[in-house]
Tab-separated table of C-alpha atoms in Angstrom:
chain	number	residue	atom	x	y	z
A	372	UNK	CA	82.320	-68.317	-59.210
A	373	UNK	CA	82.293	-72.112	-59.478
A	374	UNK	CA	78.885	-73.560	-58.548
A	375	UNK	CA	80.795	-76.200	-56.162
A	376	UNK	CA	84.030	-75.337	-54.631
A	377	UNK	CA	86.359	-77.496	-52.532
A	378	UNK	CA	89.610	-77.049	-50.610
A	379	UNK	CA	92.403	-76.952	-53.326
A	380	UNK	CA	94.457	-79.484	-51.352
A	381	UNK	CA	96.332	-81.608	-51.372
A	382	UNK	CA	95.611	-82.500	-47.724
A	383	UNK	CA	97.916	-84.633	-45.577
A	384	UNK	CA	97.278	-86.191	-42.388
A	385	UNK	CA	99.081	-88.788	-40.247
A	386	UNK	CA	97.548	-92.101	-39.760
A	387	UNK	CA	94.776	-92.142	-36.951
A	388	UNK	CA	93.923	-88.292	-37.287
A	389	UNK	CA	90.830	-86.668	-38.303
A	390	UNK	CA	90.874	-85.561	-42.042
A	391	UNK	CA	88.237	-82.614	-42.738
A	392	UNK	CA	87.222	-81.956	-46.236
A	393	UNK	CA	85.123	-78.964	-47.169
A	394	UNK	CA	82.799	-77.830	-49.834
A	395	UNK	CA	80.558	-74.739	-50.469
A	396	UNK	CA	78.023	-74.350	-53.151
A	397	UNK	CA	76.327	-71.356	-54.704
A	398	UNK	CA	72.663	-72.476	-55.447
A	399	UNK	CA	70.790	-71.879	-52.147
A	400	UNK	CA	67.955	-74.064	-53.551
A	401	UNK	CA	70.195	-77.357	-53.674
A	402	UNK	CA	68.398	-80.225	-52.245
A	403	UNK	CA	70.833	-83.076	-51.959
A	404	UNK	CA	74.617	-83.470	-51.213
A	405	UNK	CA	77.043	-86.334	-51.933
A	406	UNK	CA	80.601	-87.180	-51.273
A	407	UNK	CA	82.481	-89.491	-53.630
A	408	UNK	CA	85.805	-91.175	-53.234
A	409	UNK	CA	88.002	-91.579	-56.404
A	410	UNK	CA	91.304	-93.657	-56.071
A	411	UNK	CA	93.821	-92.951	-58.704
A	412	UNK	CA	92.877	-94.392	-62.154
A	413	UNK	CA	89.520	-95.485	-60.822
A	414	UNK	CA	85.970	-94.152	-61.209
A	415	UNK	CA	84.319	-92.287	-58.233
A	416	UNK	CA	82.506	-94.229	-55.658
A	417	UNK	CA	79.642	-92.997	-53.532
A	418	UNK	CA	80.406	-92.807	-49.894
A	419	UNK	CA	78.006	-90.475	-48.292
A	420	UNK	CA	74.848	-88.558	-48.980
A	421	UNK	CA	73.005	-85.845	-46.955
A	422	UNK	CA	70.010	-83.676	-47.517
A	423	UNK	CA	69.113	-82.356	-44.035
A	424	UNK	CA	70.883	-79.887	-41.797
A	425	UNK	CA	73.095	-81.504	-39.414
A	426	UNK	CA	75.423	-84.390	-38.980
A	427	UNK	CA	75.047	-87.747	-40.808
A	428	UNK	CA	77.478	-90.683	-39.375
A	429	UNK	CA	78.460	-93.852	-41.193
A	430	UNK	CA	81.260	-95.671	-39.573
A	431	UNK	CA	84.344	-93.485	-39.702
A	432	UNK	CA	82.779	-90.972	-41.985
A	433	UNK	CA	80.536	-87.931	-40.942
A	434	UNK	CA	78.957	-85.621	-43.499
A	435	UNK	CA	77.835	-82.234	-41.991
A	436	UNK	CA	75.409	-79.981	-43.929
A	437	UNK	CA	74.698	-76.290	-43.201
A	438	UNK	CA	72.213	-74.798	-45.717
A	439	UNK	CA	72.280	-71.514	-44.148
A	440	UNK	CA	76.046	-71.264	-44.896
A	441	UNK	CA	75.823	-73.273	-48.028
A	442	UNK	CA	78.511	-75.494	-46.612
A	443	UNK	CA	78.987	-79.234	-46.643
A	444	UNK	CA	81.818	-81.214	-45.064
A	445	UNK	CA	83.138	-84.605	-44.752
A	446	UNK	CA	85.033	-85.724	-41.642
A	447	UNK	CA	87.137	-88.873	-41.695
A	448	UNK	CA	88.115	-90.198	-38.210
A	449	UNK	CA	90.868	-92.520	-37.528
A	450	UNK	CA	92.168	-91.936	-41.125
A	451	UNK	CA	93.854	-94.926	-42.646
A	452	UNK	CA	96.437	-95.052	-45.586
A	453	UNK	CA	93.563	-96.789	-47.505
A	454	UNK	CA	91.466	-93.503	-47.180
A	455	UNK	CA	94.211	-91.730	-49.524
A	456	UNK	CA	92.173	-90.727	-52.662
A	457	UNK	CA	90.493	-87.734	-54.210
A	458	UNK	CA	87.237	-86.770	-52.527
A	459	UNK	CA	84.717	-85.261	-54.757
A	460	UNK	CA	81.599	-83.198	-53.455
A	461	UNK	CA	78.458	-83.137	-55.493
A	462	UNK	CA	75.468	-81.214	-55.243
A	463	UNK	CA	71.870	-81.601	-56.795
A	464	UNK	CA	69.434	-78.938	-57.530
A	465	UNK	CA	66.599	-81.330	-57.689
A	466	UNK	CA	66.736	-84.885	-56.245
A	467	UNK	CA	66.296	-86.636	-59.480
A	468	UNK	CA	68.358	-84.149	-61.616
A	469	UNK	CA	72.104	-84.031	-62.379
A	470	UNK	CA	74.807	-83.538	-60.127
A	471	UNK	CA	77.373	-80.734	-60.208
A	472	UNK	CA	80.804	-81.813	-58.849
A	473	UNK	CA	83.549	-79.886	-57.302
A	474	UNK	CA	87.208	-80.345	-58.579
A	475	UNK	CA	87.877	-82.529	-55.664
A	476	UNK	CA	90.582	-82.589	-52.874
A	477	UNK	CA	93.276	-85.090	-52.686
A	478	UNK	CA	93.941	-86.566	-49.303
A	479	UNK	CA	97.099	-88.326	-48.360
A	480	UNK	CA	97.143	-90.407	-44.971
A	481	UNK	CA	100.788	-91.097	-44.095
A	482	UNK	CA	101.558	-93.997	-42.027
B	1075	UNK	CA	73.678	-106.283	-64.612
B	1076	UNK	CA	75.402	-105.991	-61.283
B	1077	UNK	CA	77.151	-102.817	-62.269
B	1078	UNK	CA	77.359	-100.128	-64.832
B	1079	UNK	CA	79.243	-101.440	-67.859
B	1080	UNK	CA	81.144	-99.328	-70.298
B	1081	UNK	CA	82.755	-100.289	-73.570
B	1082	UNK	CA	85.389	-99.889	-74.962
B	1083	UNK	CA	87.693	-99.259	-71.878
B	1084	UNK	CA	90.075	-97.687	-74.085
B	1085	UNK	CA	89.823	-95.948	-77.382
B	1086	UNK	CA	92.517	-94.345	-79.532
B	1087	UNK	CA	91.336	-92.589	-82.551
B	1088	UNK	CA	92.715	-90.320	-85.228
B	1089	UNK	CA	91.588	-86.695	-85.333
B	1090	UNK	CA	88.518	-86.334	-87.507
B	1091	UNK	CA	87.192	-89.762	-86.976
B	1092	UNK	CA	83.830	-90.479	-85.320
B	1093	UNK	CA	83.704	-92.653	-82.103
B	1094	UNK	CA	80.877	-94.314	-80.097
B	1095	UNK	CA	80.982	-95.105	-76.553
B	1096	UNK	CA	78.527	-97.504	-75.012
B	1097	UNK	CA	76.919	-97.597	-71.363
B	1098	UNK	CA	74.750	-100.427	-69.948
B	1099	UNK	CA	73.325	-99.205	-66.789
B	1100	UNK	CA	72.308	-101.220	-63.853
B	1101	UNK	CA	69.047	-102.948	-64.609
B	1102	UNK	CA	65.981	-101.011	-63.359
B	1103	UNK	CA	67.890	-97.734	-62.974
B	1104	UNK	CA	65.812	-95.117	-64.499
B	1105	UNK	CA	68.375	-92.349	-64.672
B	1106	UNK	CA	71.647	-92.358	-66.813
B	1107	UNK	CA	74.303	-89.654	-66.884
B	1108	UNK	CA	77.319	-89.044	-68.987
B	1109	UNK	CA	80.141	-87.138	-67.666
B	1110	UNK	CA	83.935	-86.480	-68.783
B	1111	UNK	CA	86.939	-86.046	-66.884
B	1112	UNK	CA	90.050	-84.704	-68.124
B	1113	UNK	CA	93.337	-85.450	-66.509
B	1114	UNK	CA	93.422	-84.026	-63.071
B	1115	UNK	CA	90.099	-82.291	-63.512
B	1116	UNK	CA	86.685	-82.611	-62.025
B	1117	UNK	CA	83.727	-84.246	-63.664
B	1118	UNK	CA	82.095	-82.223	-66.537
B	1119	UNK	CA	78.408	-83.019	-67.067
B	1120	UNK	CA	77.398	-83.805	-70.659
B	1121	UNK	CA	73.882	-85.197	-70.727
B	1122	UNK	CA	71.235	-86.745	-68.523
B	1123	UNK	CA	68.382	-89.375	-69.332
B	1124	UNK	CA	65.457	-89.800	-66.963
B	1125	UNK	CA	62.970	-92.479	-67.942
B	1126	UNK	CA	60.924	-91.478	-70.866
B	1127	UNK	CA	61.505	-87.663	-70.346
B	1128	UNK	CA	63.433	-85.538	-72.841
B	1129	UNK	CA	67.078	-85.723	-72.247
B	1130	UNK	CA	68.951	-82.867	-70.474
B	1131	UNK	CA	71.523	-81.911	-73.230
B	1132	UNK	CA	72.613	-78.706	-71.492
B	1133	UNK	CA	76.328	-80.135	-70.879
B	1134	UNK	CA	77.130	-81.199	-74.642
B	1135	UNK	CA	80.130	-78.894	-75.623
B	1136	UNK	CA	79.276	-78.768	-79.220
B	1137	UNK	CA	77.000	-80.343	-81.799
B	1138	UNK	CA	79.585	-82.816	-82.608
B	1139	UNK	CA	78.370	-84.519	-79.408
B	1140	UNK	CA	75.260	-86.438	-79.296
B	1141	UNK	CA	73.623	-89.448	-77.201
B	1142	UNK	CA	70.691	-91.679	-77.219
B	1143	UNK	CA	69.317	-94.175	-74.831
B	1144	UNK	CA	67.229	-96.963	-76.482
B	1145	UNK	CA	64.569	-98.781	-74.635
B	1146	UNK	CA	65.362	-96.997	-71.360
B	1147	UNK	CA	68.351	-99.039	-71.071
B	1148	UNK	CA	71.712	-98.906	-73.081
B	1149	UNK	CA	73.043	-95.593	-74.061
B	1150	UNK	CA	75.525	-94.596	-76.727
B	1151	UNK	CA	77.441	-91.324	-76.693
B	1152	UNK	CA	78.729	-90.385	-80.207
B	1153	UNK	CA	81.453	-87.900	-80.993
B	1154	UNK	CA	81.697	-86.817	-84.566
B	1155	UNK	CA	84.814	-85.331	-86.135
B	1156	UNK	CA	86.904	-85.911	-83.000
B	1157	UNK	CA	89.399	-83.300	-81.905
B	1158	UNK	CA	92.333	-83.436	-79.683
B	1159	UNK	CA	90.580	-81.594	-76.858
B	1160	UNK	CA	88.104	-84.316	-76.784
B	1161	UNK	CA	90.642	-86.587	-75.173
B	1162	UNK	CA	89.272	-87.511	-71.581
B	1163	UNK	CA	88.002	-90.263	-69.721
B	1164	UNK	CA	84.036	-90.501	-70.405
B	1165	UNK	CA	82.131	-91.798	-67.325
B	1166	UNK	CA	78.522	-93.225	-67.385
B	1167	UNK	CA	76.677	-93.350	-64.176
B	1168	UNK	CA	73.264	-94.574	-63.420
B	1169	UNK	CA	70.806	-93.964	-60.633
B	1170	UNK	CA	67.351	-94.841	-59.205
B	1171	UNK	CA	65.062	-93.352	-56.400
B	1172	UNK	CA	65.976	-96.167	-54.014
B	1173	UNK	CA	69.582	-95.501	-54.733
B	1174	UNK	CA	70.707	-93.343	-51.779
B	1175	UNK	CA	68.606	-90.260	-53.084
B	1176	UNK	CA	69.553	-90.792	-56.638
B	1177	UNK	CA	73.342	-91.128	-55.756
B	1178	UNK	CA	75.298	-92.395	-58.685
B	1179	UNK	CA	76.870	-95.651	-59.551
B	1180	UNK	CA	79.599	-95.134	-61.986
B	1181	UNK	CA	81.136	-97.416	-64.769
B	1182	UNK	CA	84.637	-97.950	-65.116
B	1183	UNK	CA	84.755	-95.419	-67.827
B	1184	UNK	CA	86.186	-95.160	-71.504
B	1185	UNK	CA	89.485	-93.667	-71.922
B	1186	UNK	CA	89.479	-91.635	-75.266
B	1187	UNK	CA	92.705	-90.545	-76.719
B	1188	UNK	CA	92.507	-88.485	-80.064
B	1189	UNK	CA	95.827	-88.542	-81.843
């Protein structure tokens, strides 16, 4: 079992729809959780982090964390073609330690 | 600097040669990480430096790989006797406690091709 697993994708949604990206992790002691966006040929860019159970909203993005279910998700509302990218889920066991990344889910938003 | 700087951006080397990859983190960032990403794959952890602590080398795939960080700033990743399976994009990232709970800022990467 991988430490961090994401929907295999690819995921395709129409412009204006909600895109839902999911991630599960194996270590119940994990402390902090991140979503990175990676455009083709570019480096990953941090877009969200969350460390408490519940929802965290930032503009069109909402991160959701359920530690009991070991589940993290990212919702993108009013999806735009510019959101088309690979989204990487990352998990830290300790806040200052290294992140373990999932393999990513590729999202395509169709105009 | 304003961002994480990596050099070279591209490196083509012959099998069996040694290569050095450089990372200059954001000024003041205490944590520095190396990952590699093969085509279409996720990020594979290599090594992590935090302040003056001993580095976490648990991700280095073989003893051909080594890294150092001088003066708590610039880091060099060295791959000796390169093999074709070493071909990948090598990403450096830095972080600090005030950076969104130690979220990473990545450099633009070094694309290594071993021929």
